Short mmCIF file of C-alpha atoms in Angstrom, two decimals:
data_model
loop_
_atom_site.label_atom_id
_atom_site.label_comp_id
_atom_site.label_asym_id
_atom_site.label_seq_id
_atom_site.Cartn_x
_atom_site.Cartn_y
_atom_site.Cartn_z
CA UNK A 1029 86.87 113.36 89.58
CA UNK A 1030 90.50 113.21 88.91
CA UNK A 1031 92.71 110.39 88.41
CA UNK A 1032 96.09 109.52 88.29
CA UNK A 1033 98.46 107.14 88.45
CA UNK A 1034 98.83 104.61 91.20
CA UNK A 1035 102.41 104.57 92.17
CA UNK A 1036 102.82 101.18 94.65
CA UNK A 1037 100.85 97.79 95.21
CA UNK A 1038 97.95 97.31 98.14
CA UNK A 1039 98.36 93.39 98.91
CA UNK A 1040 93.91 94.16 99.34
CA UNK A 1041 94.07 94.99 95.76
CA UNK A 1042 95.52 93.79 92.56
CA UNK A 1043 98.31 95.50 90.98
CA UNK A 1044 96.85 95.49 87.43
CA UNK A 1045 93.93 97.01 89.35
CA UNK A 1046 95.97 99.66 90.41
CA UNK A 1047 98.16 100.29 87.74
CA UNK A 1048 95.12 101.45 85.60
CA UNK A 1049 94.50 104.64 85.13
CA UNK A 1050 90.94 105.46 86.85
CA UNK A 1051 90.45 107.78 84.25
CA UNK A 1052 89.58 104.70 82.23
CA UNK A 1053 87.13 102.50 84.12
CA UNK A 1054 88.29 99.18 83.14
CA UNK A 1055 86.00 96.35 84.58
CA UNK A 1056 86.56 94.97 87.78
CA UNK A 1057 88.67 92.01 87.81
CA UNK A 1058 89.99 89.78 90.65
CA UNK A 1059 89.31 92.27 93.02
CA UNK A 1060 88.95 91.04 96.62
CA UNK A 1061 86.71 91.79 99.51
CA UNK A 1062 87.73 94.00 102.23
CA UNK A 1063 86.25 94.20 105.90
CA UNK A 1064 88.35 96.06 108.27
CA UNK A 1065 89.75 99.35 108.73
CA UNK A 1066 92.95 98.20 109.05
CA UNK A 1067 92.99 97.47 105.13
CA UNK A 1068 92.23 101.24 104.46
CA UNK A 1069 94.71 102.77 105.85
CA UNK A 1070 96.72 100.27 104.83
CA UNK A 1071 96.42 101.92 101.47
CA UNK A 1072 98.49 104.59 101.99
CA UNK A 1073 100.98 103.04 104.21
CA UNK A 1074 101.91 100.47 101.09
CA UNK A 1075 102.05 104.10 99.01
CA UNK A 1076 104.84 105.10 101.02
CA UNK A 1077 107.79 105.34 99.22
CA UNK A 1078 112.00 106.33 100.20
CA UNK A 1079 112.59 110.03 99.11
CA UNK A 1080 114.89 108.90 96.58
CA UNK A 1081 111.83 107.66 94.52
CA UNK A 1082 109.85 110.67 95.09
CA UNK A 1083 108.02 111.47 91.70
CA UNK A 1084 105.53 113.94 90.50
CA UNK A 1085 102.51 113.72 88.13
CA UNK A 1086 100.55 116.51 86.53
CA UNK A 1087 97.10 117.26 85.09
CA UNK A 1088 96.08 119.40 82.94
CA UNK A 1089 92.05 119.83 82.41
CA UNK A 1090 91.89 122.34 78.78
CA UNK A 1091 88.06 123.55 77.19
CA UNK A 1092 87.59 122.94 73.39
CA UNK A 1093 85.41 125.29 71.35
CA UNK A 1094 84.72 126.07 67.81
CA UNK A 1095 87.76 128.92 66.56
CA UNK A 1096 85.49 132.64 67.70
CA UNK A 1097 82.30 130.65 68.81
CA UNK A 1098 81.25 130.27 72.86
CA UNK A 1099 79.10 127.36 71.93
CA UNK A 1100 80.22 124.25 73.89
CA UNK A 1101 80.79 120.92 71.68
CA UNK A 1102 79.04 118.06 71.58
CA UNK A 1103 80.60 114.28 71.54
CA UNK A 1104 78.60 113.27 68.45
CA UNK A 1105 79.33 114.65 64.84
CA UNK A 1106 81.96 115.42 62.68
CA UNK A 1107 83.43 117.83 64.37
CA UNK A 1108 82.05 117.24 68.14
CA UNK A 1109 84.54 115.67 70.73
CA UNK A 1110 84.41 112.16 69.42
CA UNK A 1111 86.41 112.80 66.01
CA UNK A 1112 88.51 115.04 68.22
CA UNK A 1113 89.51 112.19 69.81
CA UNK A 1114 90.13 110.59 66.88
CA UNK A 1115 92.19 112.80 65.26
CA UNK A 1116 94.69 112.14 68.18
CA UNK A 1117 95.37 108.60 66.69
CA UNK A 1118 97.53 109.84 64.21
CA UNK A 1119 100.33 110.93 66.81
CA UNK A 1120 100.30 107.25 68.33
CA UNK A 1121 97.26 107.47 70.62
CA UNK A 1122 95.24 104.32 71.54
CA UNK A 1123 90.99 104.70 71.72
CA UNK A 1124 89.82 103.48 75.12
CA UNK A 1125 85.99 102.32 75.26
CA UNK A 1126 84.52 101.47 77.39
CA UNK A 1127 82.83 98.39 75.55
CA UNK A 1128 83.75 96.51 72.36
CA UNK A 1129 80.92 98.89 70.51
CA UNK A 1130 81.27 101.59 72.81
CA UNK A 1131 82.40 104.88 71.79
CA UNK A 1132 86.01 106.49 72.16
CA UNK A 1133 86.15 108.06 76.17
CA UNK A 1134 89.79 108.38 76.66
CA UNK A 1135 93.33 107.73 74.72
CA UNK A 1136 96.41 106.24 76.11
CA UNK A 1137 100.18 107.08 74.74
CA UNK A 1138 102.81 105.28 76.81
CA UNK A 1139 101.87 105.80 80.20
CA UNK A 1140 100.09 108.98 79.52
CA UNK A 1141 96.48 109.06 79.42
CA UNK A 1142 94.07 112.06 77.65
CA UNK A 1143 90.44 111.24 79.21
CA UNK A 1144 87.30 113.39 79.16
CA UNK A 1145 85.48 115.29 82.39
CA UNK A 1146 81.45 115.23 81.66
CA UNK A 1147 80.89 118.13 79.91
CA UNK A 1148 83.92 117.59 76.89
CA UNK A 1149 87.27 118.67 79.04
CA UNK A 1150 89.74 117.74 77.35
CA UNK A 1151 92.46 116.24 80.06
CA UNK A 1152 95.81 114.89 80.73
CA UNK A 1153 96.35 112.50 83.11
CA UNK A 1154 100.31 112.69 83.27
CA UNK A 1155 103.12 110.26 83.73
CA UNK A 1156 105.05 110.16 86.87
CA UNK A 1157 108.31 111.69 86.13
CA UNK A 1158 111.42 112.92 88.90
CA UNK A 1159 111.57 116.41 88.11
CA UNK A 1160 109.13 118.98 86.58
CA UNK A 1161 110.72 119.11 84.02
CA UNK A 1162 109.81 116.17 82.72
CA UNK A 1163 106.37 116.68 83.54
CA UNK A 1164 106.77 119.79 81.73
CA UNK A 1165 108.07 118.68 78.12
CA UNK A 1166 105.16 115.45 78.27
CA UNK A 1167 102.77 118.49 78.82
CA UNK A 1168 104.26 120.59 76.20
CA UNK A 1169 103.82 117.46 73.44
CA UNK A 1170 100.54 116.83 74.56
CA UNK A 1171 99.80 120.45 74.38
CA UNK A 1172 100.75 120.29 71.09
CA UNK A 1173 98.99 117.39 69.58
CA UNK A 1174 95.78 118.58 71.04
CA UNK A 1175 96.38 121.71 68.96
CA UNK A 1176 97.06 119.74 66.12
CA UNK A 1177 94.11 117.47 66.27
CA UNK A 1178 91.47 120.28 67.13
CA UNK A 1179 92.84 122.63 64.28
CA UNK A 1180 92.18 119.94 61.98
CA UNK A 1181 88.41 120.49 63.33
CA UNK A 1182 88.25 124.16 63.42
CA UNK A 1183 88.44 123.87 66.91
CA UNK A 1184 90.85 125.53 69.47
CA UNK A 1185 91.63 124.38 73.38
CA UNK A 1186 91.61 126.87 75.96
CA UNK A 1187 92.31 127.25 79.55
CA UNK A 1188 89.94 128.92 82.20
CA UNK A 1189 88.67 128.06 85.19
CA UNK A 1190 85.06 128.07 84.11
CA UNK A 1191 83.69 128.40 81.14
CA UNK A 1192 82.98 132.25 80.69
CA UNK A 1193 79.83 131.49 77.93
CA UNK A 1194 76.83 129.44 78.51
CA UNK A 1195 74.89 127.63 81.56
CA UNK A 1196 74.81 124.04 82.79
CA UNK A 1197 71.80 123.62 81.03
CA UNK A 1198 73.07 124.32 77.77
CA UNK A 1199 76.34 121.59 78.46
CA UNK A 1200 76.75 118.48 76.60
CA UNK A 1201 76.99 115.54 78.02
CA UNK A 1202 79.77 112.58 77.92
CA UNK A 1203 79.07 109.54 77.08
CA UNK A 1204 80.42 107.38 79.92
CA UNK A 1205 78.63 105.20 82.23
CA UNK A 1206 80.51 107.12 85.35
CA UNK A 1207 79.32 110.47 84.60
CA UNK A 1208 75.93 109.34 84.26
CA UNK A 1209 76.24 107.58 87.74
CA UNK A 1210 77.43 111.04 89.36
CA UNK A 1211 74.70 112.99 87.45
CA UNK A 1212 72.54 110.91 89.53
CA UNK A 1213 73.66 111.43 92.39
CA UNK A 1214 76.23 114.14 93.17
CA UNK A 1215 74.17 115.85 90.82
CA UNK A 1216 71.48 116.03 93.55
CA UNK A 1217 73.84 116.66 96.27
CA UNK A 1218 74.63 120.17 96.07
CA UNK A 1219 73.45 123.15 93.92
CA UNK A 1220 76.54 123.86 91.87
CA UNK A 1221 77.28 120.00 91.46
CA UNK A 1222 76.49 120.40 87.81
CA UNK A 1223 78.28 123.26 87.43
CA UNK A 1224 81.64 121.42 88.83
CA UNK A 1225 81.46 118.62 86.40
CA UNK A 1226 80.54 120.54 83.50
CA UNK A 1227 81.87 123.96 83.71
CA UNK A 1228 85.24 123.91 85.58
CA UNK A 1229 88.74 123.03 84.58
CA UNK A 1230 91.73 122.60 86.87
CA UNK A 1231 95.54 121.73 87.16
CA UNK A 1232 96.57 119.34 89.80
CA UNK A 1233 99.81 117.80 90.59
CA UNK A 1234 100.04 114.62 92.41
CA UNK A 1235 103.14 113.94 95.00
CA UNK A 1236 104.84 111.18 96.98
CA UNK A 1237 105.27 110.70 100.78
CA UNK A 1238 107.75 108.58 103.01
CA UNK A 1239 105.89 107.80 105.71
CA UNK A 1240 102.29 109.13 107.62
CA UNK A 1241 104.60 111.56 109.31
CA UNK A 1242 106.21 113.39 106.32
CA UNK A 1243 102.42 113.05 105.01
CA UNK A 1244 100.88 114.34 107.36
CA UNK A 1245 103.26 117.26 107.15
CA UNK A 1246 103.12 117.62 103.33
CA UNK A 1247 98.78 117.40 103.78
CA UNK A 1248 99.12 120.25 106.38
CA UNK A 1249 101.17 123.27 104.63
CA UNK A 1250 99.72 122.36 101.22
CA UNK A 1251 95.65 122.97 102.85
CA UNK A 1252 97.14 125.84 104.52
CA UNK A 1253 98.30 127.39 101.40
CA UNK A 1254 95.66 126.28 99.31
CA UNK A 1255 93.91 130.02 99.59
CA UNK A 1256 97.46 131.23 98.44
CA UNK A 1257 97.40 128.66 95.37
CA UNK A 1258 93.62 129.74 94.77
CA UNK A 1259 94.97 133.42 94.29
CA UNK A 1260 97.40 132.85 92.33
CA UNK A 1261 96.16 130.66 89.59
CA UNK A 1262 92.64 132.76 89.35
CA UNK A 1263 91.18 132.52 85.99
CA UNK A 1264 87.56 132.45 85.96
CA UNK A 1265 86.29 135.92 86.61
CA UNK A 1266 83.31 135.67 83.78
CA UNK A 1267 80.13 133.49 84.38
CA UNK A 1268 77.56 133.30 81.02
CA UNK A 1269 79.54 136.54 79.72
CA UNK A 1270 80.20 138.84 82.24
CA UNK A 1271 81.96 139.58 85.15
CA UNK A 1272 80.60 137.45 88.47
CA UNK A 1273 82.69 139.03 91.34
CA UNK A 1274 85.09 136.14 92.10
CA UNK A 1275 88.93 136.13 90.56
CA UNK A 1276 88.34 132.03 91.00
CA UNK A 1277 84.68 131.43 90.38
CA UNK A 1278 85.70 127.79 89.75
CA UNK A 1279 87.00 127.53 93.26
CA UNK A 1280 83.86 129.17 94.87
CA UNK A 1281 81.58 126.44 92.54
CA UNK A 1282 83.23 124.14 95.09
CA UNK A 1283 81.67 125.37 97.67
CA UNK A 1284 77.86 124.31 97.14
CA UNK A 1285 78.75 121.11 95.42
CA UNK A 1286 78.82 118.48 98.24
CA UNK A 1287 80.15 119.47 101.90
CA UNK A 1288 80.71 115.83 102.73
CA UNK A 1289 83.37 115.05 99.92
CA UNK A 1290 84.70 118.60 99.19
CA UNK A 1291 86.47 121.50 100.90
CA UNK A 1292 88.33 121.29 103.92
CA UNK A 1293 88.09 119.09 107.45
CA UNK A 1294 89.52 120.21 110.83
CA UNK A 1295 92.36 117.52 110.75
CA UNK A 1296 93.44 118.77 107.18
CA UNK A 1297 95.06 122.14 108.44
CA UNK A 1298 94.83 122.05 112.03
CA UNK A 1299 98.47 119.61 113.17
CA UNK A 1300 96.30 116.57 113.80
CA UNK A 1301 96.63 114.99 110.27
CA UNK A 1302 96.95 111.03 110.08
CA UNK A 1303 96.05 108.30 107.96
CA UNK A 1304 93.00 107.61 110.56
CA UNK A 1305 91.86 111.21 110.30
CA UNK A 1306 91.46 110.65 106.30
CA UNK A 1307 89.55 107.21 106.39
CA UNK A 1308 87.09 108.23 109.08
CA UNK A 1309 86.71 110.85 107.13
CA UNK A 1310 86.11 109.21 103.96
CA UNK A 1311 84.69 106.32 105.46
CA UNK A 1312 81.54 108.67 106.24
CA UNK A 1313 80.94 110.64 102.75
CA UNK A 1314 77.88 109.00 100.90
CA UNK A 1315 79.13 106.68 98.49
CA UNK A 1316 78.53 108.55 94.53
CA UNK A 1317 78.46 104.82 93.13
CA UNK A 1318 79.15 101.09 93.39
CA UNK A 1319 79.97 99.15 90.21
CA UNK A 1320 78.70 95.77 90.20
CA UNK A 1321 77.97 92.89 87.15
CA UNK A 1322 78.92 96.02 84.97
CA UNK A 1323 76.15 98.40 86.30
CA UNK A 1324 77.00 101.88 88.22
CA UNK A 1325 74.60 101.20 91.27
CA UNK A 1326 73.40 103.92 93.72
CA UNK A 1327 73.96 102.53 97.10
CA UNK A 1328 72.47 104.87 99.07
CA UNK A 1329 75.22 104.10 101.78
CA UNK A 1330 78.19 105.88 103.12
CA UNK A 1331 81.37 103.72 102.79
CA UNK A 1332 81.36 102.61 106.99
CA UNK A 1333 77.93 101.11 106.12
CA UNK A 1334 79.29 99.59 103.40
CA UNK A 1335 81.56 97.77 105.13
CA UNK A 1336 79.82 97.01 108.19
CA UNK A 1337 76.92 95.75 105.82
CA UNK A 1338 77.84 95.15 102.93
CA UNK A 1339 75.41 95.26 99.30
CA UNK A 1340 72.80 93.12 98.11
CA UNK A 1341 74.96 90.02 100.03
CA UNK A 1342 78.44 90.73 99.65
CA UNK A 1343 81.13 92.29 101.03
CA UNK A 1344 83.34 95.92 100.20
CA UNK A 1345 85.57 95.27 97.56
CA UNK A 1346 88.97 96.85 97.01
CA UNK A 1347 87.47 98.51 93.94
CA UNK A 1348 84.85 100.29 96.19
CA UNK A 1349 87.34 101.71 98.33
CA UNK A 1350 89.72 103.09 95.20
CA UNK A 1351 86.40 104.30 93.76
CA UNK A 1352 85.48 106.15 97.15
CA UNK A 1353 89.01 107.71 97.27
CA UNK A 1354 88.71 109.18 93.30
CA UNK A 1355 85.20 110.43 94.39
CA UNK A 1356 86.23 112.44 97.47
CA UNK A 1357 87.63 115.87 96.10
CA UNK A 1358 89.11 117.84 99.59
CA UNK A 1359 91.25 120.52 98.27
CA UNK A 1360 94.23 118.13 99.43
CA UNK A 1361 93.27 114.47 97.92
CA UNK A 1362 94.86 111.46 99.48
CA UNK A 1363 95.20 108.38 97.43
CA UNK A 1364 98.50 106.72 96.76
CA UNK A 1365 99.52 109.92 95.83
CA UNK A 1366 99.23 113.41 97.53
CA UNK A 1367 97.04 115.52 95.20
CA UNK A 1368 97.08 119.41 95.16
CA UNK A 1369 94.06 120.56 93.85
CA UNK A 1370 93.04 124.29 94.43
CA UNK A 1371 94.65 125.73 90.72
CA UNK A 1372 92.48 126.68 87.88
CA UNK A 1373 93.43 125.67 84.67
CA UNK A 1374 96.05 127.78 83.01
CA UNK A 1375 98.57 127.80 79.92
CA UNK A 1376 100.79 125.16 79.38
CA UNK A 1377 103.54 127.27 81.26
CA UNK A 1378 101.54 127.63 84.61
CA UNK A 1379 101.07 124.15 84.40
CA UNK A 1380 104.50 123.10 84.42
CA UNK A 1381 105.13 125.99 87.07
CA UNK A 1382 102.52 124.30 89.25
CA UNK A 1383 105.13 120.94 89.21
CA UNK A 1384 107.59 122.84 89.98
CA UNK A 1385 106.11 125.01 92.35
CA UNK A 1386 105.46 122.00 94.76
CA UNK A 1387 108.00 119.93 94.12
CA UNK A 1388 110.15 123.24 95.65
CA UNK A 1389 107.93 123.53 98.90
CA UNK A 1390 107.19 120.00 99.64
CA UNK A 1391 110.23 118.25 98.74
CA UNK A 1392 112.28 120.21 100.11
CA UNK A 1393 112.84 120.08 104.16
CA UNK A 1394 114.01 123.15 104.51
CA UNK A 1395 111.55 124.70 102.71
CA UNK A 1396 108.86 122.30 103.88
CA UNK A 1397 109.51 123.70 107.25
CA UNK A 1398 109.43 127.47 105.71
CA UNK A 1399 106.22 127.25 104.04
CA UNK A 1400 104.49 125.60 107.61
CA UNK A 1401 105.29 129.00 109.25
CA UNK A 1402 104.28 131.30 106.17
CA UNK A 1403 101.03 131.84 107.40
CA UNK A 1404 99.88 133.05 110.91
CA UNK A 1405 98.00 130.59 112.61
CA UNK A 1406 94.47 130.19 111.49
CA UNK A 1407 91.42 128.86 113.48
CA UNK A 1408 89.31 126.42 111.23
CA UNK A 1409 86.50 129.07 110.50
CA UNK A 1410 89.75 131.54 109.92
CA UNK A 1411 91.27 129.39 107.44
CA UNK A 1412 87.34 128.80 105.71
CA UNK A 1413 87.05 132.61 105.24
CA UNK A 1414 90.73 133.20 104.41
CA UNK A 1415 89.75 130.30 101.44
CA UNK A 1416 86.46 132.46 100.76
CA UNK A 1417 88.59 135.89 100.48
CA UNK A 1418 91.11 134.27 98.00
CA UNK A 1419 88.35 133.16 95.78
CA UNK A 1420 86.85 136.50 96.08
CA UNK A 1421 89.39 139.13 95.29
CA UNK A 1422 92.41 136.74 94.28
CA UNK A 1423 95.79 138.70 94.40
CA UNK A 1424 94.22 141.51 95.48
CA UNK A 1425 93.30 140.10 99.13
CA UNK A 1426 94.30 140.88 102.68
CA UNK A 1427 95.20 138.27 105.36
CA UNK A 1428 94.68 140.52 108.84
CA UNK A 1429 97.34 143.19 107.38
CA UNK A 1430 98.68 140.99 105.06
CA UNK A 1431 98.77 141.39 101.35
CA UNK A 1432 97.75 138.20 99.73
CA UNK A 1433 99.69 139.17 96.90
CA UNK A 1434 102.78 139.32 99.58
CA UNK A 1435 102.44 136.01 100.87
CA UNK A 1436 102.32 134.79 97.53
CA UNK A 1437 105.69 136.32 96.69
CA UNK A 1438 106.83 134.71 99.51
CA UNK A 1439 105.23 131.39 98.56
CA UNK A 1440 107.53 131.01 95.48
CA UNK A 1441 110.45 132.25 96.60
CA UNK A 1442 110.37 129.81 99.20
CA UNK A 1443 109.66 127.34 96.68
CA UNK A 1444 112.53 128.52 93.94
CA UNK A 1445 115.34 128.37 97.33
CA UNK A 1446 113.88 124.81 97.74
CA UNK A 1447 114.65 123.61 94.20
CA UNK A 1448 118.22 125.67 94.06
CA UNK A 1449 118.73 123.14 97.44
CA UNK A 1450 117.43 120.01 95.29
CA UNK A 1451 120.04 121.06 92.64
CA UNK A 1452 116.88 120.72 90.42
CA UNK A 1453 116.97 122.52 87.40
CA UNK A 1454 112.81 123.11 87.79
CA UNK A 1455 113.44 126.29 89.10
CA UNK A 1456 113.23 127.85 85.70
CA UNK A 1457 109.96 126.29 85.32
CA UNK A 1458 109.01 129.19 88.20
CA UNK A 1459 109.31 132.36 86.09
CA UNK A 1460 105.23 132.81 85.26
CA UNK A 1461 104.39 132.73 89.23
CA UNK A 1462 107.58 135.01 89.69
CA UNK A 1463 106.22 137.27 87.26
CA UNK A 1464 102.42 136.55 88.57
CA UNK A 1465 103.34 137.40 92.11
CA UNK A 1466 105.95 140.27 91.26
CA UNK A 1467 103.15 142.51 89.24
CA UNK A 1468 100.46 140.88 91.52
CA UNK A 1469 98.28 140.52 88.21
CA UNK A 1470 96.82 136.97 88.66
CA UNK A 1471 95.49 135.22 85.24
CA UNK A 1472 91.67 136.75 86.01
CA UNK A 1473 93.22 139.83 85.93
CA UNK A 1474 94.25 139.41 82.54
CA UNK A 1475 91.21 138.34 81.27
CA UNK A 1476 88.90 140.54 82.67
CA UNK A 1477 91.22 143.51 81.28
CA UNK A 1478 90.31 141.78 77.40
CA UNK A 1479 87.09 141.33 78.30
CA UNK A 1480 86.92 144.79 78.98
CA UNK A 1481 88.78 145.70 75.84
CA UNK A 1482 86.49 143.68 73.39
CA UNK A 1483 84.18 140.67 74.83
CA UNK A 1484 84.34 138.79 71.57
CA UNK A 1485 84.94 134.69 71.80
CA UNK A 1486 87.86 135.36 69.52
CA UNK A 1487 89.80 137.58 71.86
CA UNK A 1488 88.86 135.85 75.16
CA UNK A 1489 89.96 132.90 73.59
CA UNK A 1490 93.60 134.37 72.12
CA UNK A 1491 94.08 135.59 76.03
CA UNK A 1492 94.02 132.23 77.37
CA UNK A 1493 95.18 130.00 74.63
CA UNK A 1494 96.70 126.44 75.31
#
């Protein structure tokens, strides 16, 4: 479900088409048909880009709730998620709709965008900046003006993982035609699909690549470390108000929400990455929707029948395929952009950290190379219940007779040496994961320690404030 920014041209698909944020829908327009697999993975060839334009994008997913209530908030009334929106305007943010009556789904500031997940997340969908620090500050103002905006409600953002209060059941709904769609039919998929799209939150950061080797290469160390990136940014210990046994329930929701589309594949950490590996891979995940004469259509077809077949007489369009890509959610997400995606939501700090913190192993050759031989080598089913222990006990966690909290230390040092070599003043963005891994106290820790102390909203929601 995430989106971000497209950073090159596909000569399969428009550039306006691209350029969009996917957060935002827009109707399909001169969008051409495709037929062969050669114009897949010529997706992410055209995304290749020379190191010297290497950029990086954040996101930010943040839970609004009434100031000391757990009740979630609806889109409709006067102080529900649509005149939250709305208060936004004042700071020089644009209403999306997604008709000319429609109501207010997303805003757009520059090239930022702040869109909505299905059950009222409140996200950023961040510009493409050079350093983290960049990244950082656009967070930081948008950070602000959310606080700003919701105050005005009586409302307050917040970051976990998963909402600690309530069940699925009890979520609001968004009104936009795609989350409807999935409802449908990711809804039925798996039995914590719901749960995903209403009750999680996550940061992401999205990368560049210079060609399918030094992709293939980023792909590889950042699965592998995913369980590492899991246990560090745990914070969503509480399901319906209490403890559920999991630092990183939101991770573990993953799990059980659609093993064709989510989680890992062989190819992802065992050396054999390539752009082929990805498409046949995506090509044979069931297709969530198809959007034709402005209707979200359930195909019932995975994308390789698509375009073998086709729909209803016509060919795969470009759209489909960009579609299929933002509907795919492998804990590394290829696009044309790398996306990291294994972090719960945090503070606004940890989200900046998390730009830096990649930027350091993955730009970096020297400690690209470092990170790839952090971690002993893993079978598949190894690196599956390596993922399942991180989710589990977090910092806490043992690799063989390894500390996870160890290898996480190890993790961002590697990381902080990698900016120093970048001359990249991001490094001071690193200091909450420094202090994270030094007391090996990961953000679940912290909460469950105020739950413990008083389970009021009030307090949980002062521990893990915007």
């Amino acid at each position: 479900m995430r989106r971000l920014f497209w950073t090159g041209g596909y000569r399969g698909f428009p550039h306006t088409y691209l350029r969009t944020p996917l957060s935002l829908d827009r109707a399909q327009t001169d969008v051409r048909t495709i037929s062969t697999v050669q114009e897949l993975l010529d997706t992410f060839r055209e995304a290749e880009k020379p190191k010297g334009r290497f950029q990086v994008g954040l996101e930010h997913e943040r839970f609004v709730y009434p100031r000391g209530s757990s009740e979630p908030v609806a889109y409709e009334g006067n102080k529900g998620i649509g005149a939250l929106l709305a208060a936004f305007e004042p700071a020089g943010y644009r209403p999306f709709r997604e008709g000319p009556e429609g109501p207010t789904i997303a805003l757009t500031k520059e090239r930022l965008t702040v869109s909505l997940e299905p059950g009222g997340q409140v996200e950023l969908s961040g510009s493409p900046f050079h350093t983290g620090q960049e990244a950082y500050a656009e967070s930081l103002r948008n950070a602000a003006d959310l606080r700003a905006a919701a105050a005005s409600l009586g409302l307050v953002p917040v970051c976990f993982g998963y909402r600690p209060w309530g069940t699925p059941k009890q979520m609001p709904w968004m009104p936009k035609a795609r989350y409807a769609a999935m409802h449908r039919t990711l809804g039925g998929r798996g039995p914590l699909a719901l749960d995903m799209m209403l009750m999680t939150c996550t940061t992401q950061v999205s990368l560049d690549w210079a060609d399918e080797a030094d992709c293939a290469r980023k792909v590889t160390v950042a699965a592998r470390l995913a369980p590492l990136l899991v246990a560090l940014y745990a914070n969503s210990p509480l399901v319906d108000g209490r403890p559920v046994g999991y630092q990183s329930y939101r991770s573990r929701v993953w799990n059980d929400v659609d093993k064709a589309r989510c989680g890992y594949f062989p190819a992802l950490v065992d050396g054999t990455f390539s752009y082929q590996a990805y498409v046949d891979w995506a090509l044979d995940a069931p297709l969530l929707f198809l959007r034709r004469n402005g209707r979200y259509e359930d195909p019932g077809l995975t994308f390789r029948e698509l375009l073998k077949k086709g729909y209803q007489g016509t060919q795969a369009l470009a759209s489909d395929w960009t579609d299929h890509l933002s509907t795919l959610f492998p804990e590394v997400r290829l696009k044309s952009v790398l996306e990291v995606r294994s972090a719960d939501s945090g503070s606004a700090a940890t989200a900046g950290a998390l730009a830096a913190l990649w930027l350091g192993l993955l730009y970096d050759a020297q400690a690209l190379e470092a990170a790839g031989r952090l971690l002993p080598h893993l079978t598949f089913a190894e690196h599956l219940a390596f993922h399942a222990e991180a989710q589990r006990t977090g910092l806490h966690g043992k690799l063989g007779k390894l500390s996870v909290s160890g290898l996480v230390h190890d993790m961002v040092e590697i990381a902080h040496e990698g900016l120093l070599r970048l001359d990249s003043e991001d490094a001071t963005l690193l200091a909450p994961l420094e202090e994270t891994a030094r007391t090996a106290r990961s953000p679940a820790d912290v909460l469950l320690a105020a739950y413990a102390r008083d389970k009021r909203p009030e307090s949980l929601q002062a521990v893990a404030a915007l």
